[in-house]
Coordinates of C-alpha atoms in Angstrom, one line a residue:
G1 CA 110.3 88.9 63.2
R2 CA 108.8 86.6 65.2
P3 CA 106.9 88.1 68.2
T4 CA 108.7 88.9 71.2
A5 CA 107.2 86.5 74.6
M6 CA 105.8 89.8 75.6
Q7 CA 103.9 90.6 73.0
R8 CA 102.1 86.9 72.8
Q9 CA 101.6 87.4 76.7
L10 CA 99.2 90.3 75.5
V11 CA 98.1 88.8 71.9
A12 CA 97.0 86.1 74.5
A13 CA 95.2 88.8 76.9
G14 CA 93.1 90.2 73.9
V15 CA 95.9 93.7 73.9
A16 CA 96.3 95.4 71.3
V17 CA 100.0 95.8 70.7
T18 CA 101.5 98.8 69.9
G19 CA 104.2 101.0 71.5
V20 CA 103.3 103.3 74.8
A21 CA 100.0 101.5 75.0
A22 CA 101.3 97.7 75.1
A23 CA 103.7 98.7 77.3
L24 CA 100.8 100.3 79.5
A25 CA 98.9 96.7 79.2
L26 CA 101.6 94.9 79.7
R27 CA 102.2 96.1 82.9
R28 CA 98.3 96.4 83.8
L29 CA 98.4 92.6 83.1
V30 CA 101.4 91.5 85.1
V31 CA 99.9 93.1 88.3
A32 CA 96.2 92.0 87.8
R33 CA 98.0 88.8 87.6
R34 CA 100.1 89.0 90.9
A35 CA 97.1 90.8 93.1
A36 CA 95.2 87.4 92.2
A37 CA 97.8 85.1 93.1
L38 CA 97.5 86.5 96.6
L39 CA 94.0 85.8 96.6
N40 CA 92.4 82.8 98.3
K41 CA 91.8 80.8 95.5
L42 CA 87.5 79.0 95.2
Q43 CA 87.2 75.2 94.8
L44 CA 84.1 75.3 92.8
K45 CA 82.3 72.1 92.8
T46 CA 79.1 70.6 90.7
P47 CA 76.5 70.8 91.5
V48 CA 76.7 74.0 93.5
P49 CA 76.6 73.4 97.7
P50 CA 74.2 75.4 99.5
D51 CA 75.3 78.6 99.9
V52 CA 76.4 78.2 104.0
E53 CA 78.6 75.7 102.9
I54 CA 80.3 77.5 100.8
S55 CA 80.5 80.1 102.9
Q56 CA 82.3 77.8 105.8
A57 CA 84.4 76.8 103.9
V58 CA 85.8 79.4 102.4
K59 CA 89.4 80.7 103.9
L60 CA 89.1 84.2 104.6
T61 CA 92.0 87.0 104.8
P62 CA 91.6 89.0 108.4
I63 CA 90.2 92.2 107.5
K64 CA 93.1 94.3 108.8
E65 CA 95.6 92.3 106.7
L66 CA 93.4 92.7 103.6
F67 CA 92.7 96.4 103.8
D68 CA 96.2 97.0 104.7
R69 CA 97.4 95.5 101.6
K70 CA 95.3 96.2 99.1
F71 CA 93.5 99.6 100.1
G72 CA 96.8 101.1 101.9
L73 CA 94.8 102.0 105.4
R74 CA 97.3 103.6 108.2
E75 CA 97.3 102.6 111.9
G76 CA 93.9 103.7 113.7
E77 CA 91.8 103.9 109.8
L78 CA 89.9 100.8 110.8
F79 CA 88.1 99.4 113.6
A80 CA 87.8 95.7 113.8
H81 CA 85.0 93.9 115.4
G82 CA 86.1 90.8 115.4
T83 CA 88.8 89.6 112.5
Y84 CA 86.4 89.7 109.3
K85 CA 84.2 92.0 110.3
G86 CA 85.1 96.0 110.6
K87 CA 84.5 99.9 109.9
L88 CA 86.1 102.6 108.3
S89 CA 86.9 105.9 110.2
L90 CA 85.7 108.7 108.0
S91 CA 89.4 109.8 108.5
V92 CA 89.9 108.1 105.6
Y93 CA 87.7 110.3 102.8
E94 CA 89.6 113.2 104.6
R95 CA 93.5 111.8 103.9
L96 CA 91.8 110.5 100.0
K97 CA 89.8 113.8 99.2
H98 CA 92.4 114.8 96.9
Q99 CA 92.5 111.9 95.2
P100 CA 90.6 111.1 91.7
D101 CA 87.6 109.6 92.2
G102 CA 86.8 106.2 91.2
N103 CA 83.7 105.3 88.8
Y104 CA 81.1 104.8 90.7
V105 CA 78.7 101.3 89.6
V106 CA 75.1 101.3 90.4
V107 CA 72.8 97.9 90.8
C108 CA 69.3 98.3 91.3
G109 CA 65.8 98.1 90.0
I110 CA 66.0 94.0 89.0
N111 CA 63.6 91.2 89.8
P112 CA 65.5 87.9 91.2
T113 CA 65.8 85.0 88.8
P114 CA 64.4 81.7 89.7
L115 CA 67.4 80.9 91.4
G116 CA 67.4 83.6 93.5
E117 CA 70.6 86.1 91.3
G118 CA 69.2 89.2 92.3
K119 CA 70.9 92.7 93.4
S120 CA 73.0 91.9 95.7
T121 CA 74.4 88.5 94.4
T122 CA 75.0 90.8 90.5
T123 CA 76.8 93.1 92.7
I124 CA 79.2 90.8 93.9
G125 CA 79.7 88.7 91.3
L126 CA 80.8 91.9 89.1
S127 CA 83.4 93.0 92.3
Q128 CA 84.3 89.6 92.0
A129 CA 85.1 89.9 88.2
L130 CA 86.5 93.4 87.5
G131 CA 88.6 93.0 91.1
A132 CA 90.0 89.1 90.8
H133 CA 89.9 88.5 87.3
L134 CA 90.7 92.0 86.3
G135 CA 93.0 93.1 88.8
Q136 CA 91.1 96.4 89.1
Q137 CA 90.9 98.3 93.0
V138 CA 87.2 97.0 93.9
M139 CA 85.0 98.5 96.9
T140 CA 81.9 96.4 97.1
C141 CA 79.1 98.7 99.2
I142 CA 75.7 96.7 99.9
R143 CA 73.5 97.1 102.4
Q144 CA 73.2 95.0 106.0
P145 CA 69.9 92.8 105.3
S146 CA 67.2 92.9 107.8
M147 CA 65.8 90.5 110.3
G148 CA 62.4 90.2 108.6
P149 CA 63.5 88.9 105.5
T150 CA 66.3 86.7 107.0
F151 CA 63.9 85.0 108.3
G152 CA 61.5 84.7 106.3
I153 CA 60.7 83.3 102.8
K154 CA 63.4 85.7 101.1
G155 CA 66.1 84.5 102.9
G156 CA 69.4 86.6 103.9
A157 CA 70.7 89.4 101.6
A158 CA 74.6 88.2 101.2
G159 CA 74.0 86.9 97.7
G160 CA 74.4 83.5 97.1
G161 CA 76.1 80.8 95.1
Y162 CA 79.9 82.0 94.5
A163 CA 79.1 85.6 94.9
Q164 CA 78.4 86.2 98.3
C165 CA 79.7 88.1 101.5
A166 CA 81.6 85.6 104.1
P167 CA 81.1 85.0 106.4
M168 CA 77.8 84.8 105.7
E169 CA 76.2 84.1 108.6
E170 CA 77.6 86.8 110.8
F171 CA 76.9 89.3 107.9
N172 CA 73.0 88.1 107.5
L173 CA 72.3 88.2 111.3
H174 CA 75.1 90.5 113.4
M175 CA 77.8 92.7 111.4
T176 CA 78.9 94.9 113.8
G177 CA 76.2 95.6 116.2
D178 CA 74.5 98.3 114.8
I179 CA 71.2 96.2 113.4
H180 CA 70.7 95.8 117.1
A181 CA 71.1 99.4 118.1
I182 CA 69.0 100.8 115.6
T183 CA 65.9 98.3 116.6
A184 CA 66.7 98.7 120.8
A185 CA 66.2 102.4 119.8
N186 CA 62.9 102.0 117.6
N187 CA 61.4 99.8 120.5
L188 CA 62.4 102.2 123.0
F189 CA 60.1 104.9 120.6
A190 CA 57.7 103.2 120.3
A191 CA 57.0 101.8 123.7
A192 CA 57.2 105.6 124.6
I193 CA 54.6 106.9 122.1
D194 CA 52.5 104.2 123.9
T195 CA 52.9 105.0 127.6
R196 CA 52.6 108.7 126.7
Y197 CA 48.9 107.9 124.4
L198 CA 48.5 105.4 127.5
H199 CA 48.6 108.4 130.1
E200 CA 46.7 111.0 128.1
Q201 CA 44.2 108.6 127.8
T202 CA 43.7 107.2 131.2
A203 CA 44.6 110.9 133.0

């Protein structure tokens, strides 16, 4: 007979149409489309604008709203640092440790292209593909940039183009302030060693 609307949707999505597998695939397709509909849509431009312009043009979702909606966090499990940044409590791990583990993907050891696509851009682009286009639940973990490369020839480490962390300036420079605490501790340690060395040499 003629294919049903469900079958046509599945064929358009490239899914095999067979019994229970078809029903599960349709459910995943619907969930993915609903999730994508809730996301902020990017307005792609040609030629691609500078990274900072892209970052400042996008409408960001407040961090608490985002994590509550996508990951079901409870009260007190997210410590907000402003509107768009935050830290997760370790209690989240304790609460979820009995759930099955997800897949862990590592992007490492690659040289950037002449246009600058390296590890960070690839990692964020991969997460966007899995989350925004395939409707998977994705968490991306990249390290905070250090100040030397950020102000040197390399620049920041927030990704680039339409695959970057936002707000880009805060991510590159301050984040939650931990990098400044580490810098202060390192300077204090260096000053203590210098002082001890000076006093021992001049005593």
